[in-house]
Short mmCIF file of C-alpha atoms in Angstrom, two decimals:
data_model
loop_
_atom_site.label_atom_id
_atom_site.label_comp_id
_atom_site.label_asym_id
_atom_site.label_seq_id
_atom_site.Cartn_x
_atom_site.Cartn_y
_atom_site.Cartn_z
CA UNK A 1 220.66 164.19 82.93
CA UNK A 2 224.26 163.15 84.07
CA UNK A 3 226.92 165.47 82.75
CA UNK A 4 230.21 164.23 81.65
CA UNK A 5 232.67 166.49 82.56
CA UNK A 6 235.97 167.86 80.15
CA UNK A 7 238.54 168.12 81.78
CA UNK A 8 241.81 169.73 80.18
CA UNK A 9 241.32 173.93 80.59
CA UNK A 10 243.39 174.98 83.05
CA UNK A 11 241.19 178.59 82.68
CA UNK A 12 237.81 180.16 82.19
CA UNK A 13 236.00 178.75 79.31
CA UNK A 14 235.18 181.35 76.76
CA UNK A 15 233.45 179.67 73.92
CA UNK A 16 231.56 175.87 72.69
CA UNK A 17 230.74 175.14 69.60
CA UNK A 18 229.91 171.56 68.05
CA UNK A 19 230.30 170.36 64.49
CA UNK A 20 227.10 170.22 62.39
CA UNK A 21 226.70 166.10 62.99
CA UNK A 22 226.61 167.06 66.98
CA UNK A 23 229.49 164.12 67.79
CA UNK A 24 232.59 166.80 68.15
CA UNK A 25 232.94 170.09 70.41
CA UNK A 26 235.27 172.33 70.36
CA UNK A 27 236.14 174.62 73.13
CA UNK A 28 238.27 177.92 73.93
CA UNK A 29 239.43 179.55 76.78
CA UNK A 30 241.97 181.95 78.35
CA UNK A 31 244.80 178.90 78.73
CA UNK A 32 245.76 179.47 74.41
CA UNK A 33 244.54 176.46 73.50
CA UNK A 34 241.85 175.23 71.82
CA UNK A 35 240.52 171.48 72.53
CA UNK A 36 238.88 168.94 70.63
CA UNK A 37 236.09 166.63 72.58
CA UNK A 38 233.59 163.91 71.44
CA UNK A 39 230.94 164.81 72.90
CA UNK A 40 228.93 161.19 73.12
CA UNK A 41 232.22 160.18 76.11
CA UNK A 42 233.71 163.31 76.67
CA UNK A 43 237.15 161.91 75.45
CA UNK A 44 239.52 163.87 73.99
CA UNK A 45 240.21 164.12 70.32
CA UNK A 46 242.90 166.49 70.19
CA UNK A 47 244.26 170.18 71.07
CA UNK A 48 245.05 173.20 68.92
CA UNK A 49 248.44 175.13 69.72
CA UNK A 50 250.06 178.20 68.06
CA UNK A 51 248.03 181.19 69.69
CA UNK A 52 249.95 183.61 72.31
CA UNK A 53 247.23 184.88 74.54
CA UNK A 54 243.59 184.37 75.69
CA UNK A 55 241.44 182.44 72.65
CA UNK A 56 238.33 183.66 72.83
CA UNK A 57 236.28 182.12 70.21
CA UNK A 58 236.26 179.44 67.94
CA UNK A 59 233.40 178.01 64.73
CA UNK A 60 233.68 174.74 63.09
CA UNK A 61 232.46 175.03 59.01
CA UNK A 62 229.53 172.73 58.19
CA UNK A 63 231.92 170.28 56.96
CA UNK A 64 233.18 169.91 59.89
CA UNK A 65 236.89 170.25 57.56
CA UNK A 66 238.25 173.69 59.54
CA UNK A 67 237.85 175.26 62.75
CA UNK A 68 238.70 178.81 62.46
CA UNK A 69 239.54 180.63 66.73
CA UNK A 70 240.22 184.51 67.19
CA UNK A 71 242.07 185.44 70.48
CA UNK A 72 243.81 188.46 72.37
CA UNK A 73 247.19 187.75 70.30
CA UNK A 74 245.01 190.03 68.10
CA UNK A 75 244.80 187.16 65.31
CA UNK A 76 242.31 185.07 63.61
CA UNK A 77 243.76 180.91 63.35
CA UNK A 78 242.49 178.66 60.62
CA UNK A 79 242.79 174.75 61.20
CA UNK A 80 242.62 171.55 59.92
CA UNK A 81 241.03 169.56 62.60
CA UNK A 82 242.32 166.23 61.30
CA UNK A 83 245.91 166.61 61.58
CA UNK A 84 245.67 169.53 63.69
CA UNK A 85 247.82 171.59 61.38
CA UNK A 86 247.54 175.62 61.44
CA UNK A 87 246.66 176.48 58.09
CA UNK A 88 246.58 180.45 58.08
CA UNK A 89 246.94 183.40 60.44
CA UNK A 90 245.01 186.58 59.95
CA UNK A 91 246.81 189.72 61.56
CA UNK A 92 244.90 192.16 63.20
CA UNK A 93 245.25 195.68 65.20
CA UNK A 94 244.10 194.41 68.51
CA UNK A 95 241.73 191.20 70.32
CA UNK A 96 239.46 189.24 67.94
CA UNK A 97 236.92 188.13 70.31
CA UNK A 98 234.18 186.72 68.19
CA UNK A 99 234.47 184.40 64.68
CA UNK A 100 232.03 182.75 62.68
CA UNK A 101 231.54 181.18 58.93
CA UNK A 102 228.66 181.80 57.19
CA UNK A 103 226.11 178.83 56.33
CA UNK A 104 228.24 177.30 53.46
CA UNK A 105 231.18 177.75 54.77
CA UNK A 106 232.73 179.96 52.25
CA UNK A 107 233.37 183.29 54.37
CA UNK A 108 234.42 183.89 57.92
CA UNK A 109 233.87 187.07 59.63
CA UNK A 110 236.00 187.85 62.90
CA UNK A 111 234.99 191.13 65.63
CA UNK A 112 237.93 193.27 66.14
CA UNK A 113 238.33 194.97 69.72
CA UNK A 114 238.29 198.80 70.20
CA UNK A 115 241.69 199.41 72.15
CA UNK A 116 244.69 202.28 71.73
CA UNK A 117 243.03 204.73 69.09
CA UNK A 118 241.75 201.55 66.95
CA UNK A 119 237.69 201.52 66.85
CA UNK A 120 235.87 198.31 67.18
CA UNK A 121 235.48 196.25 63.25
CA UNK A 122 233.90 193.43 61.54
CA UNK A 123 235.73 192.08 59.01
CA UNK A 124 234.96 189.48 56.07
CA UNK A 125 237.47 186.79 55.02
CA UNK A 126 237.38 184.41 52.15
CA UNK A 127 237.41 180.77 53.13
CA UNK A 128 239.18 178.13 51.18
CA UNK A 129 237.26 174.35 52.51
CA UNK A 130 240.28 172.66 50.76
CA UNK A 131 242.87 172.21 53.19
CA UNK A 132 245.39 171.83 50.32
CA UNK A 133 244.55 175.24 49.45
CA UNK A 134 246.56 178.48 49.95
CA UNK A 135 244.03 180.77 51.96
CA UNK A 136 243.60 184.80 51.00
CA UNK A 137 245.50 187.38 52.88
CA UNK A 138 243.10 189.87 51.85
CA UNK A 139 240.48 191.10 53.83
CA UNK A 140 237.10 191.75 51.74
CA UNK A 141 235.00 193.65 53.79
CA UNK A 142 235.77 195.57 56.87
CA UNK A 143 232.90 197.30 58.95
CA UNK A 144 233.65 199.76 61.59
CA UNK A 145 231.47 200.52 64.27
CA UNK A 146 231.49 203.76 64.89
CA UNK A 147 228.83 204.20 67.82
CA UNK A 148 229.50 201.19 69.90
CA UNK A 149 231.59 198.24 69.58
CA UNK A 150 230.33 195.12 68.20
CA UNK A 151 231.17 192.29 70.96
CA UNK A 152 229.28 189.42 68.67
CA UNK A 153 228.05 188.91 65.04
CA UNK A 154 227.29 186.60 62.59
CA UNK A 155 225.96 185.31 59.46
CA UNK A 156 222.16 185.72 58.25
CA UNK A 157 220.15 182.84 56.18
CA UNK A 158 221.64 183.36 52.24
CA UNK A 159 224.24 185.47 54.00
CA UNK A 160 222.35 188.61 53.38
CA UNK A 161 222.87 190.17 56.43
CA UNK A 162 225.50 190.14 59.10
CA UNK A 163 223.91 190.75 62.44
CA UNK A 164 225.82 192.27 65.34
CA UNK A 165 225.07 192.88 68.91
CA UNK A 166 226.76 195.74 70.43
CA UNK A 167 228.39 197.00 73.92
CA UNK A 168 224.95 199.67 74.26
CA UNK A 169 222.78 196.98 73.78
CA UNK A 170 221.47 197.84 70.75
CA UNK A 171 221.46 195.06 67.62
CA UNK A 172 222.40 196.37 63.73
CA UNK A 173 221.88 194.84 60.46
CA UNK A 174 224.39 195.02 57.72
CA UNK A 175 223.99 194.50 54.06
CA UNK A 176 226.91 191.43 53.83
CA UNK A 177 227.71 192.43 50.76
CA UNK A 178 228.48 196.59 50.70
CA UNK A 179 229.03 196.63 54.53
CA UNK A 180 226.32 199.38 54.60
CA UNK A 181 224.46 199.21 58.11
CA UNK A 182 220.70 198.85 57.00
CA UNK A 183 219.27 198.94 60.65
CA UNK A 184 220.32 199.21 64.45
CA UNK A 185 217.97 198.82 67.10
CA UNK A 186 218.12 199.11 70.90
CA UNK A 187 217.02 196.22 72.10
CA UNK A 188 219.11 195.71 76.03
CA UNK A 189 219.45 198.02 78.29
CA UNK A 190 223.43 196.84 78.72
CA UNK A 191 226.12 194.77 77.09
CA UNK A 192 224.97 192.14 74.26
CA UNK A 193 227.17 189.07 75.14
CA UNK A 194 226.08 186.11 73.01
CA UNK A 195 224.03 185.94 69.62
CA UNK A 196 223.13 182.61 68.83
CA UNK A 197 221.32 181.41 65.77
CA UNK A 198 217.80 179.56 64.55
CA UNK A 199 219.32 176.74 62.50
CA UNK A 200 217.75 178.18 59.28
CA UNK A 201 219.08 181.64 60.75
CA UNK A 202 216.08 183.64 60.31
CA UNK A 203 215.93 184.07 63.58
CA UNK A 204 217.94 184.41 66.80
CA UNK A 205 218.54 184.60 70.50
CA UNK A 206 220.97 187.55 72.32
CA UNK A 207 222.23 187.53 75.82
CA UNK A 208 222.54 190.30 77.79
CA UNK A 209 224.44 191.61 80.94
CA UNK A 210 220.50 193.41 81.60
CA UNK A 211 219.40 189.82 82.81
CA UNK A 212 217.22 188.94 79.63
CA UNK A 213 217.85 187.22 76.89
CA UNK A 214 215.92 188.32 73.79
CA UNK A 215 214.65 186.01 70.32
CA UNK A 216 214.89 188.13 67.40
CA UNK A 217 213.62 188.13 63.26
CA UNK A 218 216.69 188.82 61.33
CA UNK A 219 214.78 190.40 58.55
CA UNK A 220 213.45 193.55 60.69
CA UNK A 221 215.17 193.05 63.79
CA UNK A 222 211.69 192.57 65.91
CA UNK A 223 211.93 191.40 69.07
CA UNK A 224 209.53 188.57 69.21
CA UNK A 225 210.23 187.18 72.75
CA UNK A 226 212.26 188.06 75.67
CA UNK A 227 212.84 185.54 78.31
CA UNK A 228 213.76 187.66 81.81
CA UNK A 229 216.26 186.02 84.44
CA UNK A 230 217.66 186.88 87.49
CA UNK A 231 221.11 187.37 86.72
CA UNK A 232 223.75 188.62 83.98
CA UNK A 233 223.66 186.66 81.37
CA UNK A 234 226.64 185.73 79.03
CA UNK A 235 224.94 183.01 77.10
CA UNK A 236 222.31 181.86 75.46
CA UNK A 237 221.20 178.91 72.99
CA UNK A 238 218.10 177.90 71.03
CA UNK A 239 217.43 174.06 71.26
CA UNK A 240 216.31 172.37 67.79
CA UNK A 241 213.55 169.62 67.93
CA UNK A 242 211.82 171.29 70.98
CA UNK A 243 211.11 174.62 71.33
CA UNK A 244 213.26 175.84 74.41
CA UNK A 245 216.03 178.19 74.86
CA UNK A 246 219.10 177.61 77.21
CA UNK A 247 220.33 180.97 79.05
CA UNK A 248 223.73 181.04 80.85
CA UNK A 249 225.21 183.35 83.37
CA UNK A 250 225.60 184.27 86.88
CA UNK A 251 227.42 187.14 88.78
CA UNK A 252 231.10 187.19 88.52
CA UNK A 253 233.09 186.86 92.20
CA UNK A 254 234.81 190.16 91.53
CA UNK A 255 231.55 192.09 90.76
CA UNK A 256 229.79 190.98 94.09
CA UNK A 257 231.42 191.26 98.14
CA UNK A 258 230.74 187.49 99.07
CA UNK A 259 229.62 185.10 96.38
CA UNK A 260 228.71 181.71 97.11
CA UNK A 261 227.59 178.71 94.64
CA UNK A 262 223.62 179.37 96.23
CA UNK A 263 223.97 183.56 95.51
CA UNK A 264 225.98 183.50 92.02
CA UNK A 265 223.28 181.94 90.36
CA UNK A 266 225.38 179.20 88.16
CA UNK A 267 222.69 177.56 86.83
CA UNK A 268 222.02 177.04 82.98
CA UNK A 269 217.86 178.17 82.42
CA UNK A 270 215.82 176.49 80.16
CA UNK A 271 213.10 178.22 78.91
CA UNK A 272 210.16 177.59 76.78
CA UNK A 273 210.40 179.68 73.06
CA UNK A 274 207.18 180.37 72.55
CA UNK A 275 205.95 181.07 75.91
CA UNK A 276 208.59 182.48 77.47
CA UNK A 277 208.17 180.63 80.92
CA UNK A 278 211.37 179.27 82.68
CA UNK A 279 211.06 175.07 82.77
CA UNK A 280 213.30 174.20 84.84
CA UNK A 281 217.34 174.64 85.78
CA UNK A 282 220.82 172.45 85.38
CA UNK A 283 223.59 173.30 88.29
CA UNK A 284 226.46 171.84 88.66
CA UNK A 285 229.85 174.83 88.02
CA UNK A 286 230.68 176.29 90.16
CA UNK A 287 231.41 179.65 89.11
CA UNK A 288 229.39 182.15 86.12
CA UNK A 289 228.39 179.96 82.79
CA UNK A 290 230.54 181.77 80.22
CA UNK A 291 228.92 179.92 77.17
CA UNK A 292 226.34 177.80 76.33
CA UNK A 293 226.25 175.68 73.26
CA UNK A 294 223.51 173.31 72.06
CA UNK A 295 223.82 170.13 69.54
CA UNK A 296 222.38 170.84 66.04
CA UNK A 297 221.25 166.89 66.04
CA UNK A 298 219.02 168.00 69.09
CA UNK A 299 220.82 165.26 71.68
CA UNK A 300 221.86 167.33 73.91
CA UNK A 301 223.85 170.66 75.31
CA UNK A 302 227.26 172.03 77.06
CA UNK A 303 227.52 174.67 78.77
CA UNK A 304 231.68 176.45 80.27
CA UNK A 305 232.27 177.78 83.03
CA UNK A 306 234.18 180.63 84.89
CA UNK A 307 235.45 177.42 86.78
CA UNK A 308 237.71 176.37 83.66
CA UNK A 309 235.09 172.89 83.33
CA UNK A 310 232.68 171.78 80.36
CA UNK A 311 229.77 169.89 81.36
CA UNK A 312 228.37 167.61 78.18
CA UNK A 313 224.95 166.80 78.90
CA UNK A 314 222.73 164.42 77.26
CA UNK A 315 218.81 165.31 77.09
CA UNK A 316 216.48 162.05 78.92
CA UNK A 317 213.41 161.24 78.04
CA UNK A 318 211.64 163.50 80.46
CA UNK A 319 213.16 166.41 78.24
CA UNK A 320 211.91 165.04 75.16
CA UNK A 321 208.17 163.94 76.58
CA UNK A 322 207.59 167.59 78.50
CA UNK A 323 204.88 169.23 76.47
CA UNK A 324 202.30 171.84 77.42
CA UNK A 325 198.30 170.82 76.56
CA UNK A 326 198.00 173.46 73.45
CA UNK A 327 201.10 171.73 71.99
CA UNK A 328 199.68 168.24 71.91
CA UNK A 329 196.35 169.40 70.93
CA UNK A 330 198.05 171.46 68.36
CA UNK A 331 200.18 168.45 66.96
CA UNK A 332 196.96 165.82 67.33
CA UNK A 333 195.26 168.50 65.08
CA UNK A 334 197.80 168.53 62.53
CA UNK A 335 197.86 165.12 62.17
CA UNK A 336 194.32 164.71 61.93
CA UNK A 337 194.51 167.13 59.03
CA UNK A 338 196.76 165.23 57.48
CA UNK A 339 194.74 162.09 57.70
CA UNK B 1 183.16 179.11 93.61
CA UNK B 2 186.95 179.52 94.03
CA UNK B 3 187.70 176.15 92.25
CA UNK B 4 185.80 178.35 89.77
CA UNK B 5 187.94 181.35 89.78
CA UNK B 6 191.16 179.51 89.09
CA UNK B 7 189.49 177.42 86.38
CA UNK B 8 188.67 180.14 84.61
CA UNK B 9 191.97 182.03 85.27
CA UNK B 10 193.85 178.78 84.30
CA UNK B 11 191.69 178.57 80.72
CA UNK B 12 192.53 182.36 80.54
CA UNK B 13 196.34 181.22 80.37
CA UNK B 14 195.64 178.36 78.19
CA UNK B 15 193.79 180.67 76.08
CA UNK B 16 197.24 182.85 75.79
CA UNK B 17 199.44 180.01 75.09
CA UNK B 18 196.84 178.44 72.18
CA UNK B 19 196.93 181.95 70.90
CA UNK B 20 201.03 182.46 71.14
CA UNK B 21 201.75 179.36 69.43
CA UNK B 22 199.19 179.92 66.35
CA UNK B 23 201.20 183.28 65.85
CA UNK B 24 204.49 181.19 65.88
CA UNK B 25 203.61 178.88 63.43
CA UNK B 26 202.04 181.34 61.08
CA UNK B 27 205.00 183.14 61.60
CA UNK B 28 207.44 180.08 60.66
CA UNK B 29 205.25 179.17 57.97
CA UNK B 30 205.36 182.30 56.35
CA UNK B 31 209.41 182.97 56.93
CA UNK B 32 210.21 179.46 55.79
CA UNK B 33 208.33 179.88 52.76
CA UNK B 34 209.68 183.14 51.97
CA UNK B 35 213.37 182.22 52.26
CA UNK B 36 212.42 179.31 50.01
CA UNK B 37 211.31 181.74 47.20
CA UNK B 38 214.33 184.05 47.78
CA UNK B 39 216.76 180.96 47.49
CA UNK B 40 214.93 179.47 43.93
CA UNK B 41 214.89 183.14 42.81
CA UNK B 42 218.55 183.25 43.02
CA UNK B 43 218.95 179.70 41.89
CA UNK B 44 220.33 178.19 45.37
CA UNK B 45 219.80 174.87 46.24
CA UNK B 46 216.92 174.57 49.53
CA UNK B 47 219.72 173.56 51.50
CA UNK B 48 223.17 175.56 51.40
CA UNK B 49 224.70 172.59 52.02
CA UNK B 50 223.56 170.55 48.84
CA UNK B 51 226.71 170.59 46.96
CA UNK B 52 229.58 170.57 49.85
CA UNK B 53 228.22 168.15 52.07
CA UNK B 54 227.94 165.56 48.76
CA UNK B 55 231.63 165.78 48.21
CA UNK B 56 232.85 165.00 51.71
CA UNK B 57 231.05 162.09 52.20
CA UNK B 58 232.31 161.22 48.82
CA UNK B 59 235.43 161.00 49.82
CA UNK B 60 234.88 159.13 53.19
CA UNK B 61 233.24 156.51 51.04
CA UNK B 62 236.51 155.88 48.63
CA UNK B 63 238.44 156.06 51.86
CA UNK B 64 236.61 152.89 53.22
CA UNK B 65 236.83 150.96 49.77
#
């Protein structure tokens, strides 16, 4: 697996995403600008300017039509990623550090910060796909988290639910409708810092600054599998076609006295779903993975780095071919069912 | 009689794995099935996608001609 590397952040990478066809990523990061990559040559299809501080997150809609970026100017950006054009601004009381649409497209939800007397939100907006289209000012839902701060949420299958993780670890269910918090559950022992989703999103996978990374139902919020590592984790990503996870993370330089490459642990995990067993590990930054993102067509994954780099790597064969023994037998019995 | 042991210890993990992934799959089978009732019941297409997806590549196509 040779990576390509992006080059073009001058700072710490803060979030990947790719498009729904798996040929664009988009990335953030604390230089306030967002870039544009394809991820089959690493080539660069554009940038994204207009935002006056850190960006730390950014979603692409399943159209792949808008990319929508929340950052410590304490606003939410829509785009058109053809022409590059900003096509609304959100104002908000402080940071937005986390954004996503739901599976249609048709919403956006952005996490407010908890700073200077204003508590920690989630708030709904209503998305307009047309880029013609004058976008709402209004915001139509706004959830505040009283307890603990949300640091990530997102969308449920039918958008039922918006799921957040929180800064004490625990995970709560909304109803996405009312905004009425249907279930919170302790499920790290610190910080949640990722929540990524199933693709049919009836599932997902936290990170956690505990060292584990956790897969968890939406509908009851069990934890069905929790994959332990060695370090803080920041990241973490659940592969389609096979059934692995990808966990980034690694000790930042400030929170340890000497920190070389060997003792930071910069190394994306892969792990198997189901069994929970760690497969193997990619190095290659040089500093804490920030993000991890994986392609929906199932090609490959990127992961960004403390070290301002993206590395774009494409899965080999070997990836594709490693199977345990129950999962062949498991598949040969299938088929011969089917027969 | 040690080549034994560890046989039986590795069939003991084998035995855990076979067992983990029939849970998985019942699990998925169930789930998926369930979110497919709860989508007909509210009259959405299986895939949320259906309708926008359609019209992009809609226009793509006149774009070519």
């Amino acid at each position: 697996m040779r990576p390509t590397l992006l080059q073009g952040h001058e700072r710490a990478l803060t979030q990947i995403k790719y498009n729904r066809d798996g040929d664009i990523i988009f990335s953030t990061a604390k230089d306030q600008h967002i870039c544009a990559w394809f991820s089959h040559n690493g080539e660069r299809l554009g940038t994204y300017h207009g935002h006056q501080g850190a960006i730390w997150t950014v979603d692409v809609d399943p159209t792949s039509t808008m990319i929508a970026s929340g950052a410590a100017d304490n606003t939410v950006r829509l785009w058109d990623i053809k022409t590059g054009k900003c096509l609304k601004v959100w104002d908000f009381n402080t940071a937005v550090k986390r954004v996503e649409f739901n599976e249609d497209g048709s919403k956006l939800l952005a996490v407010t910060e908890m700073r200077m007397g204003f508590l920690g939100t989630i708030v709904v907006l209503d998305i307009n796909l047309d880029v013609e289209a004058e976008q709402s000012n209004e915001k139509v839902m706004t959830i505040t988290c009283e307890e603990s701060k949300a640091i990530v949420a997102g969308w449920s299958y039918l958008s039922k639910y918006i799921i957040a993780g929180h800064e004490d670890g625990t995970v709560s269910q909304y109803d996405a409708k009312t905004g009425e918090q249907l279930d919170n559950v302790k499920v790290h022992d610190l910080d949640i810092t990722d929540l990524q989703w199933a693709p049919d999103r009836t599932y997902f996978i936290t990170a956690s600054k505990d060292k584990t990374a956790k897969l968890i139902n939406t509908r009851d919020l069990e934890v069905m599998k929790t994959y332990v590592a060695d370090t803080p984790l920041n990241s973490a990503s659940i592969t389609p076609k096979k059934d692995f996870v990808i966990l980034g993370g690694g000790q930042a330089a400030m929170d340890v006295t000497t920190t070389s490459t060997r003792q930071g642990k910069f190394e994306a995990r892969f792990y198997h779903k189901i069994f929970e067993e760690e497969i193997g590990r990619v190095r290659g930054h040089f500093g804490p993975l920030n993000t991890v993102a994986v392609d929906p067509t199932g090609k490959g994954y990127a992961s960004g780095g403390e070290d301002g780099y993206v590395r774009v790597h494409q899965f080999d064969k070997g990836y594709f071919d490693f199977t345990y023994e129950v999962e062949r037998q498991a598949r040969q019995q299938q088929q011969q069912q089917q027969m | 009689e040690d080549a034994d042991r560890g046989a039986s210890a590795d069939l003991a993990v084998v035995e855990h794995r076979r067992r983990l992934l029939e849970e998985w799959m019942s699990w998925r089978a169930s789930i998926e099935e369930e979110v497919k009732e709860e989508r007909a019941a509210r009259g959405l297409p299986l895939d949320p996608l259906e309708g926008i997806i359609k019209k992009t590549t809609e226009g793509e196509d006149q774009i070519i001609e």
